[in-house]
Tab-separated table of C-alpha atoms in Angstrom:
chain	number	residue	atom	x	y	z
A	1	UNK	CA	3.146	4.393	21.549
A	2	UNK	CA	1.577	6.202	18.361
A	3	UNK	CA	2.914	9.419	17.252
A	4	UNK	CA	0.711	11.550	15.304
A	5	UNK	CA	0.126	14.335	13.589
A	6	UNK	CA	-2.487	17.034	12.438
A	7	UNK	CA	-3.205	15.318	9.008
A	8	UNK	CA	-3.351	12.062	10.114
A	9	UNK	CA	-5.852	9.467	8.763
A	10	UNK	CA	-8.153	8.440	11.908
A	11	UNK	CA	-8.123	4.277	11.294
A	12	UNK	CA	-4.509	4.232	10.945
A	13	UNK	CA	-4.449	4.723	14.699
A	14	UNK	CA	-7.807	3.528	15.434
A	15	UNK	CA	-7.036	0.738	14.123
A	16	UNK	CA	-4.493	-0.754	15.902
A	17	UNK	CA	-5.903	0.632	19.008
A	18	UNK	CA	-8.867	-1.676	18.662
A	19	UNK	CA	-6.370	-4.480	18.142
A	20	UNK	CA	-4.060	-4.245	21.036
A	21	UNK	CA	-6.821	-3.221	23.209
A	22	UNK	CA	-8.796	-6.141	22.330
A	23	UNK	CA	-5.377	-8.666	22.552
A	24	UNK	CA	-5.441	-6.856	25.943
A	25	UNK	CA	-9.040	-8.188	27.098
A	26	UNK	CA	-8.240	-11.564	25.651
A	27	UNK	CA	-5.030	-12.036	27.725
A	28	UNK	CA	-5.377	-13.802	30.789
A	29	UNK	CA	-4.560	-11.385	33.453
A	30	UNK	CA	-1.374	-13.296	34.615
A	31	UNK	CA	0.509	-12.255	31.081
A	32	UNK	CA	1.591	-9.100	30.412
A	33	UNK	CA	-0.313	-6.902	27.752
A	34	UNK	CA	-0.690	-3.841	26.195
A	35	UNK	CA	-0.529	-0.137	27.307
A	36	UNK	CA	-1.177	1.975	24.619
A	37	UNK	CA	-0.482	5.881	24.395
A	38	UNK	CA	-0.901	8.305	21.974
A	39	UNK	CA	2.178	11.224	21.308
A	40	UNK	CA	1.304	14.167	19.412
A	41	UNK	CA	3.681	17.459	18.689
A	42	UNK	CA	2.115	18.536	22.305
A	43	UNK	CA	-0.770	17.314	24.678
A	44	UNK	CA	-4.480	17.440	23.654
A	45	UNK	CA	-5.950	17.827	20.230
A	46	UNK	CA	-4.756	16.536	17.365
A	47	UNK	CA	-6.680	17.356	14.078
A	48	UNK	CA	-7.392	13.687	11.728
A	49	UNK	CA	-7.675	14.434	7.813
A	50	UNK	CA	-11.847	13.414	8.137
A	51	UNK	CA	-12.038	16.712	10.410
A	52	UNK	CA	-13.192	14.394	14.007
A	53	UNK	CA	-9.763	15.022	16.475
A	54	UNK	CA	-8.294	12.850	18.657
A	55	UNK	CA	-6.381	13.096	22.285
A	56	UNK	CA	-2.247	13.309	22.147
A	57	UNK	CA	-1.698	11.909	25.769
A	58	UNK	CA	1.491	13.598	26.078
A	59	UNK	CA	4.518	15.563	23.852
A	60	UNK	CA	7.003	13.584	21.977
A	61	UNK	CA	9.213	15.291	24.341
A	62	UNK	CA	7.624	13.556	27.219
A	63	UNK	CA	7.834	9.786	26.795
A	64	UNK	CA	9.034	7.550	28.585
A	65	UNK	CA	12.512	6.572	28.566
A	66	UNK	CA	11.402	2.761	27.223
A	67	UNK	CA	8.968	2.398	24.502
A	68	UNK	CA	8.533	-1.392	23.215
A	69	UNK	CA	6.727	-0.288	20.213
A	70	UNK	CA	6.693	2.933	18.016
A	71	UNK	CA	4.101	2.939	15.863
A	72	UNK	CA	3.895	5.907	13.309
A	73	UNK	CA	0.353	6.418	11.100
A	74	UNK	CA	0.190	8.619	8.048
A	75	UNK	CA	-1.500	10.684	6.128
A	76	UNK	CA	-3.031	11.336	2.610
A	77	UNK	CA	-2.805	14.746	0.456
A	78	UNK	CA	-5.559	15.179	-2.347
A	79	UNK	CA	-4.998	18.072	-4.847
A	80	UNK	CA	-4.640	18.378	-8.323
A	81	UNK	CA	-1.832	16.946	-9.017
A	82	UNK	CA	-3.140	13.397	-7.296
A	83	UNK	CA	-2.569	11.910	-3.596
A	84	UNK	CA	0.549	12.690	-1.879
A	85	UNK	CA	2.194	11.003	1.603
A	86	UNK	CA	1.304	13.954	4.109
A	87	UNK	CA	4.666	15.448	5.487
A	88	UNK	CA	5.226	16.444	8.834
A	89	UNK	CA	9.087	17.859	9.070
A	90	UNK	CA	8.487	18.133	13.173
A	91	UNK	CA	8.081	14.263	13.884
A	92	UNK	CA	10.424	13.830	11.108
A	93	UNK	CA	12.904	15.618	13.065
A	94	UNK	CA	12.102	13.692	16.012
A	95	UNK	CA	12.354	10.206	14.011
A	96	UNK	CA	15.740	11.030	13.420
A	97	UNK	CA	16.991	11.465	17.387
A	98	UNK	CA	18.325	8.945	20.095
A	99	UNK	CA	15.101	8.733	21.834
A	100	UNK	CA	12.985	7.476	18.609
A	101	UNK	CA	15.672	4.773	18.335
A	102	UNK	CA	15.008	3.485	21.698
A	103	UNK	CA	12.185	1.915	20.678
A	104	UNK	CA	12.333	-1.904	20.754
A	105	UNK	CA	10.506	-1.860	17.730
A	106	UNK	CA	8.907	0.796	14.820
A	107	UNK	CA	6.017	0.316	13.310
A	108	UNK	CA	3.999	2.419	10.413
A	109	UNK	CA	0.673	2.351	9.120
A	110	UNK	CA	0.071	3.570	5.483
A	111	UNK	CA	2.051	6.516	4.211
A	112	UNK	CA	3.888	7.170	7.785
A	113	UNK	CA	6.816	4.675	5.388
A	114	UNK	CA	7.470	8.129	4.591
A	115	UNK	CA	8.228	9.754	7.771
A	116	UNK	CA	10.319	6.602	8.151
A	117	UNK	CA	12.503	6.922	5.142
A	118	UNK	CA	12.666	11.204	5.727
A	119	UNK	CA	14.312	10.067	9.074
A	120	UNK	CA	16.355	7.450	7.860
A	121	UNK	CA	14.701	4.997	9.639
A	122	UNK	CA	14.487	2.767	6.340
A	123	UNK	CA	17.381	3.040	4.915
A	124	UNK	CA	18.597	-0.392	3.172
A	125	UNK	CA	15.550	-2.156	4.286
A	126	UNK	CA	12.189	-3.431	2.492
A	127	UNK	CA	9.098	-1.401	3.224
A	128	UNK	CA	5.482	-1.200	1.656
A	129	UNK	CA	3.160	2.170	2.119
A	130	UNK	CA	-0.099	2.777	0.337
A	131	UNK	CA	-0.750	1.860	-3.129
A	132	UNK	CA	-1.380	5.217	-3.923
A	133	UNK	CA	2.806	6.801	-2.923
A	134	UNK	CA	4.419	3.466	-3.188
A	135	UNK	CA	5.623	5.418	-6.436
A	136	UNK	CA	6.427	8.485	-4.464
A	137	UNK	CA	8.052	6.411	-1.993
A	138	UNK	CA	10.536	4.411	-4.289
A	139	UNK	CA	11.145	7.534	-6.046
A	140	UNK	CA	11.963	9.803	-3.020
A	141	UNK	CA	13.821	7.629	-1.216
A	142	UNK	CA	15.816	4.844	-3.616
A	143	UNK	CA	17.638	3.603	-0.761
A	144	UNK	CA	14.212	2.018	0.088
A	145	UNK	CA	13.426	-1.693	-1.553
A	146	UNK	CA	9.223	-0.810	-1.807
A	147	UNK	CA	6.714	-3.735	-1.815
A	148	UNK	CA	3.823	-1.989	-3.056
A	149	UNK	CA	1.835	-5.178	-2.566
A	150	UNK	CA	2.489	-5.955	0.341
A	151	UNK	CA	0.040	-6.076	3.474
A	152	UNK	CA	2.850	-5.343	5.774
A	153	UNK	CA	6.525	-6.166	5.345
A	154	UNK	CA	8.866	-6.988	8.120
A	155	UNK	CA	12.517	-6.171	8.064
A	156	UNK	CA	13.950	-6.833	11.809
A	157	UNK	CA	12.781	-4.902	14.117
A	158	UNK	CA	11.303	-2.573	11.722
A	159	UNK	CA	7.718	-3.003	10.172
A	160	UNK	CA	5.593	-0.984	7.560
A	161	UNK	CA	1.961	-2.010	6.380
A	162	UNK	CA	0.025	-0.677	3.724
A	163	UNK	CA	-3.195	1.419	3.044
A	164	UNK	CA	-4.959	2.539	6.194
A	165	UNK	CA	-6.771	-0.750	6.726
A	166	UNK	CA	-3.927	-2.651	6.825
A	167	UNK	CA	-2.506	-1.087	9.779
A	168	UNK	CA	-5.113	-4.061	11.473
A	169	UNK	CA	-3.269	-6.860	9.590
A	170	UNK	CA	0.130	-4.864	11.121
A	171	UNK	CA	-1.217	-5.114	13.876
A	172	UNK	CA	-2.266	-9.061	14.349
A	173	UNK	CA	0.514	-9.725	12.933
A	174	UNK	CA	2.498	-7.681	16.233
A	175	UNK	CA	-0.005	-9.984	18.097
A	176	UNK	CA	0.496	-13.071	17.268
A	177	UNK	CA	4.625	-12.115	16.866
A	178	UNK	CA	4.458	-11.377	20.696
A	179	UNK	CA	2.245	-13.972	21.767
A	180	UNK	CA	1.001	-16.373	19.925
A	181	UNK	CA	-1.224	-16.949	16.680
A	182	UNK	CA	-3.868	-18.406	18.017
A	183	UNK	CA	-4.336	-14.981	20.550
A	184	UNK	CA	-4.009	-13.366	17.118
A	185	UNK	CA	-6.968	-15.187	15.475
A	186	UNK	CA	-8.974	-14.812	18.816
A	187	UNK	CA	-8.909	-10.835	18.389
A	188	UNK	CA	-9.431	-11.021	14.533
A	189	UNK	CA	-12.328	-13.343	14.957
A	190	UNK	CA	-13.694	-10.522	17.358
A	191	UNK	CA	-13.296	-7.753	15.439
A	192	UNK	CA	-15.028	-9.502	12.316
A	193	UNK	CA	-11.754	-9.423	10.254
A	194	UNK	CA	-9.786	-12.020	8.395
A	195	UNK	CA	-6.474	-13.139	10.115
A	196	UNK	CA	-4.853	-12.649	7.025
A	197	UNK	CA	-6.323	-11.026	4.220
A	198	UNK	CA	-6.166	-12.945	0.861
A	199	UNK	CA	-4.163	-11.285	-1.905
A	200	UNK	CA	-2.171	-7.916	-1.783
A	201	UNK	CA	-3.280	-4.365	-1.632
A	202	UNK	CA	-3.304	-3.802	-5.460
A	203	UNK	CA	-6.358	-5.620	-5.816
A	204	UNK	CA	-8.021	-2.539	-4.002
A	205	UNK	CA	-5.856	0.048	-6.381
A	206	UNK	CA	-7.207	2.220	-8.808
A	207	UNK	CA	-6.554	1.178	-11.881
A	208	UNK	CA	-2.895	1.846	-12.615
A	209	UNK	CA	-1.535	5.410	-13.756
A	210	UNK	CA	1.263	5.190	-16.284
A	211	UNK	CA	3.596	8.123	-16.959
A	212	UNK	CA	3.350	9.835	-19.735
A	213	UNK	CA	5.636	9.663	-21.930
A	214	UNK	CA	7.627	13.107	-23.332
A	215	UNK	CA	8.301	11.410	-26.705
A	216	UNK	CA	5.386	12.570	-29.121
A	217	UNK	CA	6.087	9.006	-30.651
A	218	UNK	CA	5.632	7.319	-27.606
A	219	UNK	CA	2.734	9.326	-26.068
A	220	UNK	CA	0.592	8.925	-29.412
A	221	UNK	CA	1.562	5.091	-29.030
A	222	UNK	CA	0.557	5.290	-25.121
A	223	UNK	CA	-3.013	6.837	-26.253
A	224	UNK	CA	-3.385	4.490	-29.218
A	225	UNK	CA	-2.681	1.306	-27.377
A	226	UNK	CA	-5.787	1.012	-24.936
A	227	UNK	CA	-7.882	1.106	-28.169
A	228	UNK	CA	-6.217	-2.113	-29.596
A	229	UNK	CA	-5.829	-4.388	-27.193
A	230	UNK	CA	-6.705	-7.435	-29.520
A	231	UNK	CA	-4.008	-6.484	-32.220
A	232	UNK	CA	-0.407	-7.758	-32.560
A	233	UNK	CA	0.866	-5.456	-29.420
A	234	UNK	CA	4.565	-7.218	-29.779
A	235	UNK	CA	7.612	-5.177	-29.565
A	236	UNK	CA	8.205	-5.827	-33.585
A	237	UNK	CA	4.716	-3.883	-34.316
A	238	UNK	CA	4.509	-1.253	-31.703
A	239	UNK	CA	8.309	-0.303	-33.289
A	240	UNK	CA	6.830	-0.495	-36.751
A	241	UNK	CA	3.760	1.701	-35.871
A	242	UNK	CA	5.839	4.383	-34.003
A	243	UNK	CA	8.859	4.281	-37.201
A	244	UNK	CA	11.877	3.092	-35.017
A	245	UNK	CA	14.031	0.127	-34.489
A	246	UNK	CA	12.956	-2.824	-32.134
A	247	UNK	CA	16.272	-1.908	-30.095
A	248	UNK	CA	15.755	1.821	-29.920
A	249	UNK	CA	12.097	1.579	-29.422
A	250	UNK	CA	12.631	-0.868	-26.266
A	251	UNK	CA	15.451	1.052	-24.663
A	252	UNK	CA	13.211	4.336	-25.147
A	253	UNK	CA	9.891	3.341	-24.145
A	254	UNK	CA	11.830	2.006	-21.135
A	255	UNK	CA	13.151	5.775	-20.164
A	256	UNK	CA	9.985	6.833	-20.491
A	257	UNK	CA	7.285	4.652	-19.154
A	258	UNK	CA	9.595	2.903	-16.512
A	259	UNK	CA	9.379	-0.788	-18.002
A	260	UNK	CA	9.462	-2.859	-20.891
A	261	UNK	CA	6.873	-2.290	-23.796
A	262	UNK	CA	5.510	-5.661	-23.339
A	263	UNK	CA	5.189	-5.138	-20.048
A	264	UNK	CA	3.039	-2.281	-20.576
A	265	UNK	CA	0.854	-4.341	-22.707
A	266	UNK	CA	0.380	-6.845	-20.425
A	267	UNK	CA	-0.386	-4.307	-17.340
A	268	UNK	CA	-3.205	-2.374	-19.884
A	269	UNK	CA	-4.478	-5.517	-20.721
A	270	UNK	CA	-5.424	-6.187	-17.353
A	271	UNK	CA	-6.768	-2.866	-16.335
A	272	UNK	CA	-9.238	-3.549	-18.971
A	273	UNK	CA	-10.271	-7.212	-18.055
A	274	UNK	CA	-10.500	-5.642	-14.497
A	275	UNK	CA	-13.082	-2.816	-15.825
A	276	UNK	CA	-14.891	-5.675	-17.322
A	277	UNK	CA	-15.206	-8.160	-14.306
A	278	UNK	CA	-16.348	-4.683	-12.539
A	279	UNK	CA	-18.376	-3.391	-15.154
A	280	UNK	CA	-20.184	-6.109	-17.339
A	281	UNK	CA	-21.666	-9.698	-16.744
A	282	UNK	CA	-19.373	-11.016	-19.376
A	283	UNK	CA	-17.812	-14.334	-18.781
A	284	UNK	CA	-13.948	-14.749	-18.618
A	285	UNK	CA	-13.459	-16.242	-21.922
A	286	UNK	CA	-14.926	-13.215	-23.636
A	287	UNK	CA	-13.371	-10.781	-21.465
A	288	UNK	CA	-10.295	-12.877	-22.439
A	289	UNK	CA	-10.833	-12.740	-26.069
A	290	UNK	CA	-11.750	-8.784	-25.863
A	291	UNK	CA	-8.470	-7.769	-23.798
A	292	UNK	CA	-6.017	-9.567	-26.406
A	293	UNK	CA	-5.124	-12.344	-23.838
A	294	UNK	CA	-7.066	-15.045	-25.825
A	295	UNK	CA	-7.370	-17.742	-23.471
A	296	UNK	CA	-8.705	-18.280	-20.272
A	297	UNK	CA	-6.255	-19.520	-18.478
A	298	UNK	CA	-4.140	-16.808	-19.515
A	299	UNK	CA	-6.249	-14.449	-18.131
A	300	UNK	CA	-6.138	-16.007	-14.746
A	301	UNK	CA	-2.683	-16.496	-14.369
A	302	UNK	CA	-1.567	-12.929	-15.750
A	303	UNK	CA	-4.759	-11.681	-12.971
A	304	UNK	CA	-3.615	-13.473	-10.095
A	305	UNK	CA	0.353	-12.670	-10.295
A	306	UNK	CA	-0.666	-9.058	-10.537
A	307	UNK	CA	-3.885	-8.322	-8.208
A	308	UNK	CA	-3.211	-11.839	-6.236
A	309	UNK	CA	-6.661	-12.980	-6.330
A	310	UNK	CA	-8.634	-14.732	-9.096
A	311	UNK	CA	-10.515	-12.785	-11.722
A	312	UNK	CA	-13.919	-14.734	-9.789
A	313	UNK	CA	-12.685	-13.536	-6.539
A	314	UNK	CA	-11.923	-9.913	-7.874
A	315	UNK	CA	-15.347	-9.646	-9.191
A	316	UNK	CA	-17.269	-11.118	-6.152
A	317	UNK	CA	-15.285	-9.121	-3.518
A	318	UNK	CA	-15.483	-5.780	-5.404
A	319	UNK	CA	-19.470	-5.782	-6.823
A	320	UNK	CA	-21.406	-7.506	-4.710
A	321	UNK	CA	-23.017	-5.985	-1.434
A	322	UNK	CA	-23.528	-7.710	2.009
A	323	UNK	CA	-27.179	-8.943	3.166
């Protein structure tokens, strides 16, 4: 069963409707399959963020007494203050009561983490959401361990994937958890997808967005860093340049960027060599060189542990076109 809402991002639901109704086709007829319905805040109409609608089957007040699987999708708010996880206090409300916990399992695709955590639903337990609230997530809801790299993390009975996409992996993955991988690899090879996706979801981030810092000192060191990448960036000179101790300077940067100066450094560092593999022909050893990591090998080790795919792999998946 999907619950929806008006907001709601039309492939987190269609989606995983292709999935299980593909598993279902698949499935010799002897083994049980899937039934999938769709629960909005009432029957009919429910309004998707691209503006198409989609049918509720029924209320959330009318399912069924057993529901094996409780699948919640999200949403995505764009204004000028950036994206935000779309709230919906109504299913949230619902989330929260006996029959939402009757569900042998719960499921959400993208930000519907967040309905999740509003209703308590993740409370103590590891989750991912999109890369774009993963922040908003760990920072409304603490009790929350967030993944934001994950595809799709499962904690018991309770699973979350990522970006709107991803609620396909979620889905094989439910799949091949109920039956068996290869029925899993049978659907994916169908629907033209990979069975499991190489690397994380950051690789298809923007470019990270750091606070800014309230400290003029800081801030003027924020802007000036980007600038410099192939200067001495250690924690002795960036103290030096903004007239403070080593010890002072790392414990405020920390307070006001979230993590460790030369952490910064390192995540700037490859923002740029991304923008380069995206944006020029250059080969690795100058982007290397012209990011301050000065050796290859750095570069690809720093690249992988962060976007977990090679910088050859980032730049083939992300600029070159289909035939």
């Amino acid at each position: 069963m999907i619950a929806v809402v008006d907001g709601v991002e039309l492939l987190d639901v269609a989606g995983p409707i292709e999935v299980f109704s593909t598993a279902d086709r698949l499935l010799n007829k002897d083994v049980p399959g899937y039934k999938t319905l769709i629960a909005g805040p009432r029957p009919g109409l429910v309004r998707c963020a691209g503006g198409t609608s989609i049918a509720a089957d029924l209320s959330w007040k009318g399912l069924p007494h057993e529901i094996g699987t409780l699948i919640v999708p999200g949403g995505l708010v764009f204004d000028e203050g950036g994206v935000k996880a779309l709230e919906a206090d109504s299913l949230v409300q619902w989330l929260a009561t006996p029959a939402a916990h009757r569900a042998s399992r719960i499921a959400s695709v993208c930000a519907g983490a967040h309905m999740l955590a509003a209703a308590g639903l993740l409370d103590g337990r590891r989750a991912t959401t999109h890369w774009a609230t993963a922040a908003q997530l760990a920072a409304d809801h603490p009790e929350v361990a967030v993944e934001p790299d994950a595809i799709y993390v499962r904690d018991e009975h309770v699973w979350t994937s990522a970006g709107v996409s991803t609620g396909i992996d979620l889905a094989l993955a439910l799949v091949a958890h109920d039956h068996h991988a290869e029925l899993a690899r049978r659907v994916a090879r169908w629907l033209v997808m990979y069975m499991r996706r190489p690397g994380g979801q950051s690789q298809f981030s923007e470019l990270l967005a750091y606070p800014s810092a309230t400290d003029a000192q800081i801030a003027r060191l924020q802007a000036w860093i980007p600038d410099h990448l192939t200067e001495d960036l250690s924690n002795d000179a960036l103290a030096c340049r903004a007239s403070l101790s080593v010890r002072h300077f790392s414990r405020i940067f920390r307070q006001q960027v979230g993590m460790t100066p030369a952490q910064y450094v390192e995540s700037v560092r490859l923002d740029a060599a991304a923008r380069h593999l995206l944006h020029t022909g250059n080969g690795l050893r100058t982007i290397a060189n012209a990011v301050g990591f000065g050796s290859v090998e750095t570069l690809h080790r720093l690249f992988k542990q962060r976007f977990g795919v090679t910088p050859a792999a980032y730049r083939e998946r992300f600029t070159t076109g289909g035939t």
